Amino acid sequence: MALRWSRLSPQLALTPALAVTAVAFVGAIGWTIYLSFTRSRRLPEYTIDWSEWGRQYSRLFRDDAWMISLRNLITLGLGSALAIVFGFVLAAMIDKEKRGESLFRTVFLYPLAVSLIVTGAAWRWMFNPDMGIENFLHQIGLTGLNFSWLAHADTAMYGIILASVWQSSGFYMALMLAGLKSINSEIWSAAKLDGVPLWRLYIEIVIPMMKFTFITCAILLSLGVIKAYDVIVAMTNGGPGQSTYVPAYFTIQALSSSGNLGYASAAAVMMLVITAVVFLPLVLLTAWQQRRRAEAVK
Amino acid sequence: MPRVSFEHITKTYGHLTVLDDLNLAIEDGDFLVLLGPSGCGKTTLLNLLAGLLDVTDGRIVIGDRDVTDLDPKDRGLAMVFQSYALYPTKTVRGNLKFGLVSSKLPADEIERRVAWAAKLLQIEPLLDRKPAQLSGGQRQRVAIGRALVKNVGVFLFDEPLSNLDAKLRTEMRMEIKRLHDELNHTVVYVTHDQIEAMTMATKIAVMNAGVIQQFGTPDEIYERPANLFVAGFIGSPAMNLRKAKLSLANGRTEAIFGSGIRLDVSDYDFSARPEDGAEIIAGLRPEHFGTPDGSVEGAAGVFNVPVQYAERTGPDASAYFRFEDELLALRIDPAIASALAPGQAVSVGFLRGKANLFDARTGQRM
Amino acid sequence: MSELTVAQRAAGAEIAIDRAPYFPRRKKMITGRSIAVLVFLSICALFFAVPLYVVVVTSFKTMAQIREGAIFAPPSMWTLEAWDYAWNQACSGINCNGLKVGFWNSVAILFPSLVLSIALSMVTGYALALWNVRWAGPFLFLLFICAFVPFQIIMFPLISMTSTLKVYGSIWGVALVHSVLSMPVLTLIFRNYYKDVPQEILSAAIMDSGSFWRIFFEIIVPMSGNILIVILILQITSVWNDYLIGVTFGGFNAQPMTVNLANLITISTGTVAYNQNMAAALLTAIPPLVIYFLVGKLFVQGITAGAIKG
Ligand SMILES: Nc1ncnc2c1ncn2[C@@H]1O[C@H](COP(=O)(O)OP(=O)(O)O)[C@@H](O)[C@H]1O
Ligand SMILES: [Mg+2]
């Protein structure tokens, strides 16, 4: 086949993106994986001591801070899942009760527009033990209540979860609302005619129909949780002690504060592994969906 | 105006072979219609000619140039698409000009051509509108105009009328025909609509499953279908195709149907000497029957059949008779159609010299 | 399925709902259930709105009033002191020139990021969606994976590369990293959008001109109005709100506003001036909030498309 300019120009146009992907993503990932097997400290070292190539990893799993990070990751994941539930409830209510839809939507979604550093700053202030909400609660006589969560190692994660839920519920609400609106409106009339109570309709028909939306939300949430960094910096900076460390925070600490490149690389590789575990269902889901669509076309 | 030829064209998509060693030549100034059912590879063939797809094997020649490896814009052709494919953000004028600007024509020549095409197609008042502000028929005209201004020798149309309503379709059919008569371009026109093919074409290529079944003038295709596929595809109601046996007794050649009815085909122009007892399929066009219960004098054969039903389509009527467990379609006078009662047996003669005979094994015309 | 089209469908559904009663119907009585739902929604709205309220009132208070502890009370004396201090004098590290430094850095980062990332991903999406590129499928899959890779795994190599290119610690470095990191998602969004351009239009254009770039600039770009606005909003907010890239690649001289804010609020020495912190937080939040309240619907389309690709 003769070389044609019209064939060539799209390929030429793709070279920058291809180069970026190859260098900044594929190459960089390989680089970090390689570094994780070396003894690199502040500067990269490129010799691998094959007798103990996994030393960074074994150190990692003996490090309390890393184990705390993993535990916190799970806590944060489970806690933030409330945002999906909350988002669904809000979406269902807005969808049924059309009054005030756009107002409510605007209010529920605005936290998403601001930086997590701002969110963290606001919640850090409200959790202040002396002048924040706790003080207000005590002033109105609720002296038994404790709202200075960030100040204590055992409750600090809950503070972060609360801020995360506040920040992200609107997002899941928006996704759910889109899912709900794509449900055939005749279902509602049919249920009304059949006299099916609304809650049963939701549990037995609507939620199963929105299976895909729920799975999508769950995966997005997991990916978001793995990346959680800004909100930790702004609210607790990992403290008190190391009680609010998460892998993303741990990794960056290892690199920038402790200056331990090999160790940070090993932690980053573990983050990638966790992402892959979460990501796999998404890939399968996409493939499955495509197959189903291909079948539908036939 | 150039001649277009396809030589040994093969096209595969992965494992699917759509066209296999296809040959076709279109004479200069011809209006060729590629006719065939959906999915038979017409669009594929047209896109190969346009250069929008690459041939897997073979050669395409336009005029005396081998264009197989040329870019679409360098092949010297223009195309009108089924969905019109007008550029939505450009005005009608912008649509017409887009293909000319890159050809480095002087500005006044571009203006002249746009004005010429707009006048020819009566779209002058629409020149400054966007496609969204046009009706279907107007969009169609603009799409044709966009092809005309390029002033090339070969025009390609891919089912251009299928998105129009019946009335507009007839109108545009005449319009396209008129343009061809006036400008005398070579046209390759793809459709699955046999009326379009019969009315517009100077040559028809009937395609099925990627193979050209017959290539000829509309009259040849209609009167001497080359095989069973063409016989069944062209004509509405479709040709009646019935199994029969040839008999060469008594100095006559006859087709004998299962029920014993005989059809005299002594005057049939056999391409090879017929054999006695050969299994054949007889093709009888609905309009080649006499009046039911009318005179059967001089008929090639007489059918005594019960009426199943009759239907009237405006000026025409068709009657269906039960014949050997299948329906036999006849085109008849509407006045007679209304007199036919279901179940009533009639006798009807088949005109002499009108039968088509096919070899039952190969499906080819005898 | 792109979420964008879902969102568009949702918008369509809404219009249909608005139009539904063609003939006047008996006005529906508000039912008990409706009231319960509205009350619940209002309480939720309160939960979402309270932090904003607290931040706003705190930023206008004096420290003296804040120390009294009534966090929900409106300012007894409205003052812009904290705002002025946050803008002009607040310290970020050893520099005490206020958030205005970071603000202008953020603005300076924003423009090259937008131009670079949109240009790159728009062309890539167009080539992948509408031109016959044999390896488009595998490449798209790779981009899809890249869109979800955690930043930490490429952080050190990127620092290394930007140092080699001598852009580490500069506005350009931050902008470059933003463009690189947003390329996969934006490309996927553009590709999904362009996938819906009818193939025949491209065929017609190929026969008319055949030029990749001419078709792009004359036919495709004019058809991209909607998606461009959505992506623009998505990209403005995400670049503006970013902290991690700014703190990693900004060095000392190119720190965006969020980094200044984070430094301010995480200071552990001395008494914390919460009014200044809140004023600083608001200053940082105002640009994206303005966009959100002006064109919220497009913003939502952007983030959902960005999250889901398709
Ligand atoms: N891009 C493609 N990939 C795989 N198969 C295709 C493609 N395009 C067309 N085909 C197949 O080739 C055959 C011919 O298609 P086409 O030329 O469009 O038919 P027509 O225009 O006659 O309706 C069909 O069976 C179709 O499924
Ligand atoms: Mg076709």
JSON list of C-alpha atoms in Angstrom, two decimals, chain B residues 200-358:
[
{"chain": "B", "resi": 200, "resn": "MET", "atom": "CA", "xyz": [-33.14, 6.51, -13.55]},
{"chain": "B", "resi": 201, "resn": "ALA", "atom": "CA", "xyz": [-30.54, 4.04, -14.68]},
{"chain": "B", "resi": 202, "resn": "THR", "atom": "CA", "xyz": [-29.02, 3.59, -18.07]},
{"chain": "B", "resi": 203, "resn": "LYS", "atom": "CA", "xyz": [-27.33, 0.50, -16.64]},
{"chain": "B", "resi": 204, "resn": "ILE", "atom": "CA", "xyz": [-28.20, -1.54, -13.60]},
{"chain": "B", "resi": 205, "resn": "ALA", "atom": "CA", "xyz": [-25.89, -3.85, -11.69]},
{"chain": "B", "resi": 206, "resn": "VAL", "atom": "CA", "xyz": [-27.92, -6.14, -9.46]},
{"chain": "B", "resi": 207, "resn": "MET", "atom": "CA", "xyz": [-25.91, -7.26, -6.45]},
{"chain": "B", "resi": 208, "resn": "ASN", "atom": "CA", "xyz": [-26.46, -9.94, -3.89]},
{"chain": "B", "resi": 209, "resn": "ALA", "atom": "CA", "xyz": [-24.10, -11.08, -1.14]},
{"chain": "B", "resi": 210, "resn": "GLY", "atom": "CA", "xyz": [-21.22, -9.17, -2.67]},
{"chain": "B", "resi": 211, "resn": "VAL", "atom": "CA", "xyz": [-21.62, -10.68, -6.12]},
{"chain": "B", "resi": 212, "resn": "ILE", "atom": "CA", "xyz": [-22.89, -8.89, -9.21]},
{"chain": "B", "resi": 213, "resn": "GLN", "atom": "CA", "xyz": [-25.79, -11.02, -10.37]},
{"chain": "B", "resi": 214, "resn": "GLN", "atom": "CA", "xyz": [-26.52, -9.23, -13.59]},
{"chain": "B", "resi": 215, "resn": "PHE", "atom": "CA", "xyz": [-25.32, -6.17, -15.37]},
{"chain": "B", "resi": 216, "resn": "GLY", "atom": "CA", "xyz": [-27.40, -4.64, -18.12]},
{"chain": "B", "resi": 217, "resn": "THR", "atom": "CA", "xyz": [-29.94, -2.04, -19.17]},
{"chain": "B", "resi": 218, "resn": "PRO", "atom": "CA", "xyz": [-33.13, -1.79, -17.12]},
{"chain": "B", "resi": 219, "resn": "ASP", "atom": "CA", "xyz": [-35.09, -3.51, -19.92]},
{"chain": "B", "resi": 220, "resn": "GLU", "atom": "CA", "xyz": [-32.66, -6.42, -20.12]},
{"chain": "B", "resi": 221, "resn": "ILE", "atom": "CA", "xyz": [-32.72, -6.85, -16.39]},
{"chain": "B", "resi": 222, "resn": "TYR", "atom": "CA", "xyz": [-36.49, -6.83, -16.32]},
{"chain": "B", "resi": 223, "resn": "GLU", "atom": "CA", "xyz": [-37.20, -8.89, -19.36]},
{"chain": "B", "resi": 224, "resn": "ARG", "atom": "CA", "xyz": [-34.33, -11.34, -19.33]},
{"chain": "B", "resi": 225, "resn": "PRO", "atom": "CA", "xyz": [-33.30, -11.82, -15.69]},
{"chain": "B", "resi": 226, "resn": "ALA", "atom": "CA", "xyz": [-30.05, -13.78, -15.62]},
{"chain": "B", "resi": 227, "resn": "ASN", "atom": "CA", "xyz": [-30.89, -15.91, -12.63]},
{"chain": "B", "resi": 228, "resn": "LEU", "atom": "CA", "xyz": [-33.47, -16.66, -9.99]},
{"chain": "B", "resi": 229, "resn": "PHE", "atom": "CA", "xyz": [-32.23, -13.94, -7.64]},
{"chain": "B", "resi": 230, "resn": "VAL", "atom": "CA", "xyz": [-32.68, -11.18, -10.20]},
{"chain": "B", "resi": 231, "resn": "ALA", "atom": "CA", "xyz": [-35.97, -12.66, -11.32]},
{"chain": "B", "resi": 232, "resn": "GLY", "atom": "CA", "xyz": [-37.32, -12.61, -7.79]},
{"chain": "B", "resi": 233, "resn": "PHE", "atom": "CA", "xyz": [-35.82, -9.27, -6.79]},
{"chain": "B", "resi": 234, "resn": "ILE", "atom": "CA", "xyz": [-37.03, -7.13, -9.67]},
{"chain": "B", "resi": 235, "resn": "GLY", "atom": "CA", "xyz": [-40.74, -6.55, -10.18]},
{"chain": "B", "resi": 236, "resn": "SER", "atom": "CA", "xyz": [-43.64, -5.94, -7.87]},
{"chain": "B", "resi": 237, "resn": "PRO", "atom": "CA", "xyz": [-45.60, -8.11, -7.28]},
{"chain": "B", "resi": 238, "resn": "ALA", "atom": "CA", "xyz": [-42.64, -10.42, -7.72]},
{"chain": "B", "resi": 239, "resn": "MET", "atom": "CA", "xyz": [-42.37, -12.87, -10.61]},
{"chain": "B", "resi": 240, "resn": "ASN", "atom": "CA", "xyz": [-44.12, -16.19, -9.97]},
{"chain": "B", "resi": 241, "resn": "LEU", "atom": "CA", "xyz": [-41.46, -18.89, -9.79]},
{"chain": "B", "resi": 242, "resn": "ARG", "atom": "CA", "xyz": [-42.72, -22.47, -10.03]},
{"chain": "B", "resi": 243, "resn": "LYS", "atom": "CA", "xyz": [-41.03, -25.84, -10.33]},
{"chain": "B", "resi": 244, "resn": "ALA", "atom": "CA", "xyz": [-41.71, -27.72, -13.56]},
{"chain": "B", "resi": 245, "resn": "LYS", "atom": "CA", "xyz": [-40.30, -30.40, -15.84]},
{"chain": "B", "resi": 246, "resn": "LEU", "atom": "CA", "xyz": [-39.37, -29.93, -19.48]},
{"chain": "B", "resi": 247, "resn": "SER", "atom": "CA", "xyz": [-41.01, -32.20, -22.03]},
{"chain": "B", "resi": 248, "resn": "LEU", "atom": "CA", "xyz": [-39.82, -32.41, -25.63]},
{"chain": "B", "resi": 249, "resn": "ALA", "atom": "CA", "xyz": [-42.57, -34.71, -26.94]},
{"chain": "B", "resi": 250, "resn": "ASN", "atom": "CA", "xyz": [-44.61, -34.19, -30.12]},
{"chain": "B", "resi": 251, "resn": "GLY", "atom": "CA", "xyz": [-42.22, -31.64, -31.61]},
{"chain": "B", "resi": 252, "resn": "ARG", "atom": "CA", "xyz": [-43.15, -29.18, -28.88]},
{"chain": "B", "resi": 253, "resn": "THR", "atom": "CA", "xyz": [-41.24, -27.96, -25.87]},
{"chain": "B", "resi": 254, "resn": "GLU", "atom": "CA", "xyz": [-43.47, -27.80, -22.82]},
{"chain": "B", "resi": 255, "resn": "ALA", "atom": "CA", "xyz": [-43.06, -27.04, -19.15]},
{"chain": "B", "resi": 256, "resn": "ILE", "atom": "CA", "xyz": [-45.21, -29.40, -17.11]},
{"chain": "B", "resi": 257, "resn": "PHE", "atom": "CA", "xyz": [-46.14, -28.34, -13.62]},
{"chain": "B", "resi": 258, "resn": "GLY", "atom": "CA", "xyz": [-46.73, -30.75, -10.74]},
{"chain": "B", "resi": 259, "resn": "SER", "atom": "CA", "xyz": [-50.49, -30.50, -11.10]},
{"chain": "B", "resi": 260, "resn": "GLY", "atom": "CA", "xyz": [-50.25, -31.44, -14.78]},
{"chain": "B", "resi": 261, "resn": "ILE", "atom": "CA", "xyz": [-50.82, -28.03, -16.23]},
{"chain": "B", "resi": 262, "resn": "ARG", "atom": "CA", "xyz": [-48.74, -27.57, -19.37]},
{"chain": "B", "resi": 263, "resn": "LEU", "atom": "CA", "xyz": [-47.10, -24.45, -20.64]},
{"chain": "B", "resi": 264, "resn": "ASP", "atom": "CA", "xyz": [-45.96, -24.30, -24.24]},
{"chain": "B", "resi": 265, "resn": "VAL", "atom": "CA", "xyz": [-42.45, -22.81, -24.43]},
{"chain": "B", "resi": 266, "resn": "SER", "atom": "CA", "xyz": [-41.57, -23.93, -27.97]},
{"chain": "B", "resi": 267, "resn": "ASP", "atom": "CA", "xyz": [-40.67, -20.38, -28.93]},
{"chain": "B", "resi": 268, "resn": "TYR", "atom": "CA", "xyz": [-38.32, -19.90, -25.95]},
{"chain": "B", "resi": 269, "resn": "ASP", "atom": "CA", "xyz": [-34.84, -18.78, -26.85]},
{"chain": "B", "resi": 270, "resn": "PHE", "atom": "CA", "xyz": [-32.78, -21.47, -25.08]},
{"chain": "B", "resi": 271, "resn": "SER", "atom": "CA", "xyz": [-29.13, -20.68, -24.64]},
{"chain": "B", "resi": 272, "resn": "ALA", "atom": "CA", "xyz": [-28.31, -24.38, -24.74]},
{"chain": "B", "resi": 273, "resn": "ARG", "atom": "CA", "xyz": [-30.22, -27.28, -26.26]},
{"chain": "B", "resi": 274, "resn": "PRO", "atom": "CA", "xyz": [-32.90, -28.29, -23.73]},
{"chain": "B", "resi": 275, "resn": "GLU", "atom": "CA", "xyz": [-33.05, -31.83, -22.39]},
{"chain": "B", "resi": 276, "resn": "ASP", "atom": "CA", "xyz": [-36.20, -33.84, -22.04]},
{"chain": "B", "resi": 277, "resn": "GLY", "atom": "CA", "xyz": [-37.23, -34.23, -18.40]},
{"chain": "B", "resi": 278, "resn": "ALA", "atom": "CA", "xyz": [-34.95, -31.46, -17.11]},
{"chain": "B", "resi": 279, "resn": "GLU", "atom": "CA", "xyz": [-35.94, -29.96, -13.78]},
{"chain": "B", "resi": 280, "resn": "ILE", "atom": "CA", "xyz": [-36.64, -26.31, -14.32]},
{"chain": "B", "resi": 281, "resn": "ILE", "atom": "CA", "xyz": [-38.19, -23.31, -12.67]},
{"chain": "B", "resi": 282, "resn": "ALA", "atom": "CA", "xyz": [-40.61, -21.31, -14.71]},
{"chain": "B", "resi": 283, "resn": "GLY", "atom": "CA", "xyz": [-40.86, -17.60, -14.07]},
{"chain": "B", "resi": 284, "resn": "LEU", "atom": "CA", "xyz": [-44.19, -15.99, -14.93]},
{"chain": "B", "resi": 285, "resn": "ARG", "atom": "CA", "xyz": [-44.56, -12.24, -14.50]},
{"chain": "B", "resi": 286, "resn": "PRO", "atom": "CA", "xyz": [-47.92, -11.24, -13.00]},
{"chain": "B", "resi": 287, "resn": "GLU", "atom": "CA", "xyz": [-48.71, -8.92, -15.87]},
{"chain": "B", "resi": 288, "resn": "HIS", "atom": "CA", "xyz": [-48.26, -11.61, -18.53]},
{"chain": "B", "resi": 289, "resn": "PHE", "atom": "CA", "xyz": [-51.54, -13.36, -17.86]},
{"chain": "B", "resi": 290, "resn": "GLY", "atom": "CA", "xyz": [-54.77, -12.83, -19.78]},
{"chain": "B", "resi": 291, "resn": "THR", "atom": "CA", "xyz": [-58.04, -11.70, -18.28]},
{"chain": "B", "resi": 292, "resn": "PRO", "atom": "CA", "xyz": [-59.50, -14.23, -15.81]},
{"chain": "B", "resi": 293, "resn": "ASP", "atom": "CA", "xyz": [-62.27, -16.21, -17.48]},
{"chain": "B", "resi": 294, "resn": "GLY", "atom": "CA", "xyz": [-61.57, -14.26, -20.66]},
{"chain": "B", "resi": 295, "resn": "SER", "atom": "CA", "xyz": [-60.48, -15.70, -23.93]},
{"chain": "B", "resi": 296, "resn": "VAL", "atom": "CA", "xyz": [-57.62, -18.19, -23.71]},
{"chain": "B", "resi": 297, "resn": "GLU", "atom": "CA", "xyz": [-57.18, -18.33, -27.47]},
{"chain": "B", "resi": 298, "resn": "GLY", "atom": "CA", "xyz": [-53.50, -18.56, -28.38]},
{"chain": "B", "resi": 299, "resn": "ALA", "atom": "CA", "xyz": [-52.31, -18.73, -24.77]},
{"chain": "B", "resi": 300, "resn": "ALA", "atom": "CA", "xyz": [-49.17, -20.70, -23.99]},
{"chain": "B", "resi": 301, "resn": "GLY", "atom": "CA", "xyz": [-50.93, -22.43, -21.12]},
{"chain": "B", "resi": 302, "resn": "VAL", "atom": "CA", "xyz": [-54.17, -22.26, -19.22]},
{"chain": "B", "resi": 303, "resn": "PHE", "atom": "CA", "xyz": [-54.42, -22.26, -15.42]},
{"chain": "B", "resi": 304, "resn": "ASN", "atom": "CA", "xyz": [-57.60, -23.31, -13.66]},
{"chain": "B", "resi": 305, "resn": "VAL", "atom": "CA", "xyz": [-57.16, -21.89, -10.20]},
{"chain": "B", "resi": 306, "resn": "PRO", "atom": "CA", "xyz": [-59.30, -20.72, -7.25]},
{"chain": "B", "resi": 307, "resn": "VAL", "atom": "CA", "xyz": [-59.16, -17.11, -6.15]},
{"chain": "B", "resi": 308, "resn": "GLN", "atom": "CA", "xyz": [-57.51, -16.49, -2.78]},
{"chain": "B", "resi": 309, "resn": "TYR", "atom": "CA", "xyz": [-57.91, -12.71, -2.61]},
{"chain": "B", "resi": 310, "resn": "ALA", "atom": "CA", "xyz": [-57.58, -9.57, -4.67]},
{"chain": "B", "resi": 311, "resn": "GLU", "atom": "CA", "xyz": [-56.15, -6.24, -3.64]},
{"chain": "B", "resi": 312, "resn": "ARG", "atom": "CA", "xyz": [-56.34, -2.88, -5.23]},
{"chain": "B", "resi": 313, "resn": "THR", "atom": "CA", "xyz": [-53.48, -0.36, -5.19]},
{"chain": "B", "resi": 314, "resn": "GLY", "atom": "CA", "xyz": [-54.96, 2.74, -6.75]},
{"chain": "B", "resi": 315, "resn": "PRO", "atom": "CA", "xyz": [-54.91, 2.39, -10.53]},
{"chain": "B", "resi": 316, "resn": "ASP", "atom": "CA", "xyz": [-53.71, -1.22, -10.38]},
{"chain": "B", "resi": 317, "resn": "ALA", "atom": "CA", "xyz": [-55.00, -4.38, -8.88]},
{"chain": "B", "resi": 318, "resn": "SER", "atom": "CA", "xyz": [-53.39, -7.71, -8.08]},
{"chain": "B", "resi": 319, "resn": "ALA", "atom": "CA", "xyz": [-55.18, -10.99, -7.64]},
{"chain": "B", "resi": 320, "resn": "TYR", "atom": "CA", "xyz": [-53.75, -14.00, -5.89]},
{"chain": "B", "resi": 321, "resn": "PHE", "atom": "CA", "xyz": [-54.74, -17.49, -6.85]},
{"chain": "B", "resi": 322, "resn": "ARG", "atom": "CA", "xyz": [-54.06, -20.76, -5.13]},
{"chain": "B", "resi": 323, "resn": "PHE", "atom": "CA", "xyz": [-51.78, -22.86, -7.32]},
{"chain": "B", "resi": 324, "resn": "GLU", "atom": "CA", "xyz": [-50.00, -25.95, -6.07]},
{"chain": "B", "resi": 325, "resn": "ASP", "atom": "CA", "xyz": [-50.19, -24.84, -2.42]},
{"chain": "B", "resi": 326, "resn": "GLU", "atom": "CA", "xyz": [-48.65, -21.50, -3.19]},
{"chain": "B", "resi": 327, "resn": "LEU", "atom": "CA", "xyz": [-49.98, -18.16, -4.33]},
{"chain": "B", "resi": 328, "resn": "LEU", "atom": "CA", "xyz": [-49.90, -17.15, -7.94]},
{"chain": "B", "resi": 329, "resn": "ALA", "atom": "CA", "xyz": [-49.90, -13.38, -8.39]},
{"chain": "B", "resi": 330, "resn": "LEU", "atom": "CA", "xyz": [-51.61, -11.73, -11.35]},
{"chain": "B", "resi": 331, "resn": "ARG", "atom": "CA", "xyz": [-51.81, -8.12, -12.31]},
{"chain": "B", "resi": 332, "resn": "ILE", "atom": "CA", "xyz": [-55.38, -7.50, -13.50]},
{"chain": "B", "resi": 333, "resn": "ASP", "atom": "CA", "xyz": [-57.85, -4.80, -14.35]},
{"chain": "B", "resi": 334, "resn": "PRO", "atom": "CA", "xyz": [-59.25, -3.21, -11.15]},
{"chain": "B", "resi": 335, "resn": "ALA", "atom": "CA", "xyz": [-62.76, -3.53, -12.47]},
{"chain": "B", "resi": 336, "resn": "ILE", "atom": "CA", "xyz": [-62.35, -7.27, -12.79]},
{"chain": "B", "resi": 337, "resn": "ALA", "atom": "CA", "xyz": [-60.61, -7.55, -9.46]},
{"chain": "B", "resi": 338, "resn": "SER", "atom": "CA", "xyz": [-63.67, -6.32, -7.58]},
{"chain": "B", "resi": 339, "resn": "ALA", "atom": "CA", "xyz": [-65.79, -8.97, -9.28]},
{"chain": "B", "resi": 340, "resn": "LEU", "atom": "CA", "xyz": [-63.63, -11.83, -8.04]},
{"chain": "B", "resi": 341, "resn": "ALA", "atom": "CA", "xyz": [-64.97, -13.68, -5.02]},
{"chain": "B", "resi": 342, "resn": "PRO", "atom": "CA", "xyz": [-62.61, -15.71, -2.84]},
{"chain": "B", "resi": 343, "resn": "GLY", "atom": "CA", "xyz": [-62.89, -19.42, -3.55]},
{"chain": "B", "resi": 344, "resn": "GLN", "atom": "CA", "xyz": [-64.28, -18.88, -7.01]},
{"chain": "B", "resi": 345, "resn": "ALA", "atom": "CA", "xyz": [-62.40, -20.91, -9.62]},
{"chain": "B", "resi": 346, "resn": "VAL", "atom": "CA", "xyz": [-61.34, -19.15, -12.79]},
{"chain": "B", "resi": 347, "resn": "SER", "atom": "CA", "xyz": [-59.32, -20.06, -15.82]},
{"chain": "B", "resi": 348, "resn": "VAL", "atom": "CA", "xyz": [-56.62, -17.74, -16.98]},
{"chain": "B", "resi": 349, "resn": "GLY", "atom": "CA", "xyz": [-54.22, -17.98, -19.86]},
{"chain": "B", "resi": 350, "resn": "PHE", "atom": "CA", "xyz": [-50.50, -17.16, -19.88]},
{"chain": "B", "resi": 351, "resn": "LEU", "atom": "CA", "xyz": [-49.27, -15.15, -22.86]},
{"chain": "B", "resi": 352, "resn": "ARG", "atom": "CA", "xyz": [-47.09, -16.80, -25.41]},
{"chain": "B", "resi": 353, "resn": "GLY", "atom": "CA", "xyz": [-43.37, -15.92, -25.50]},
{"chain": "B", "resi": 354, "resn": "LYS", "atom": "CA", "xyz": [-43.27, -14.32, -22.08]},
{"chain": "B", "resi": 355, "resn": "ALA", "atom": "CA", "xyz": [-42.05, -17.12, -19.86]},
{"chain": "B", "resi": 356, "resn": "ASN", "atom": "CA", "xyz": [-38.62, -17.11, -18.23]},
{"chain": "B", "resi": 357, "resn": "LEU", "atom": "CA", "xyz": [-37.01, -20.49, -17.65]},
{"chain": "B", "resi": 358, "resn": "PHE", "atom": "CA", "xyz": [-34.29, -21.26, -15.13]}
]
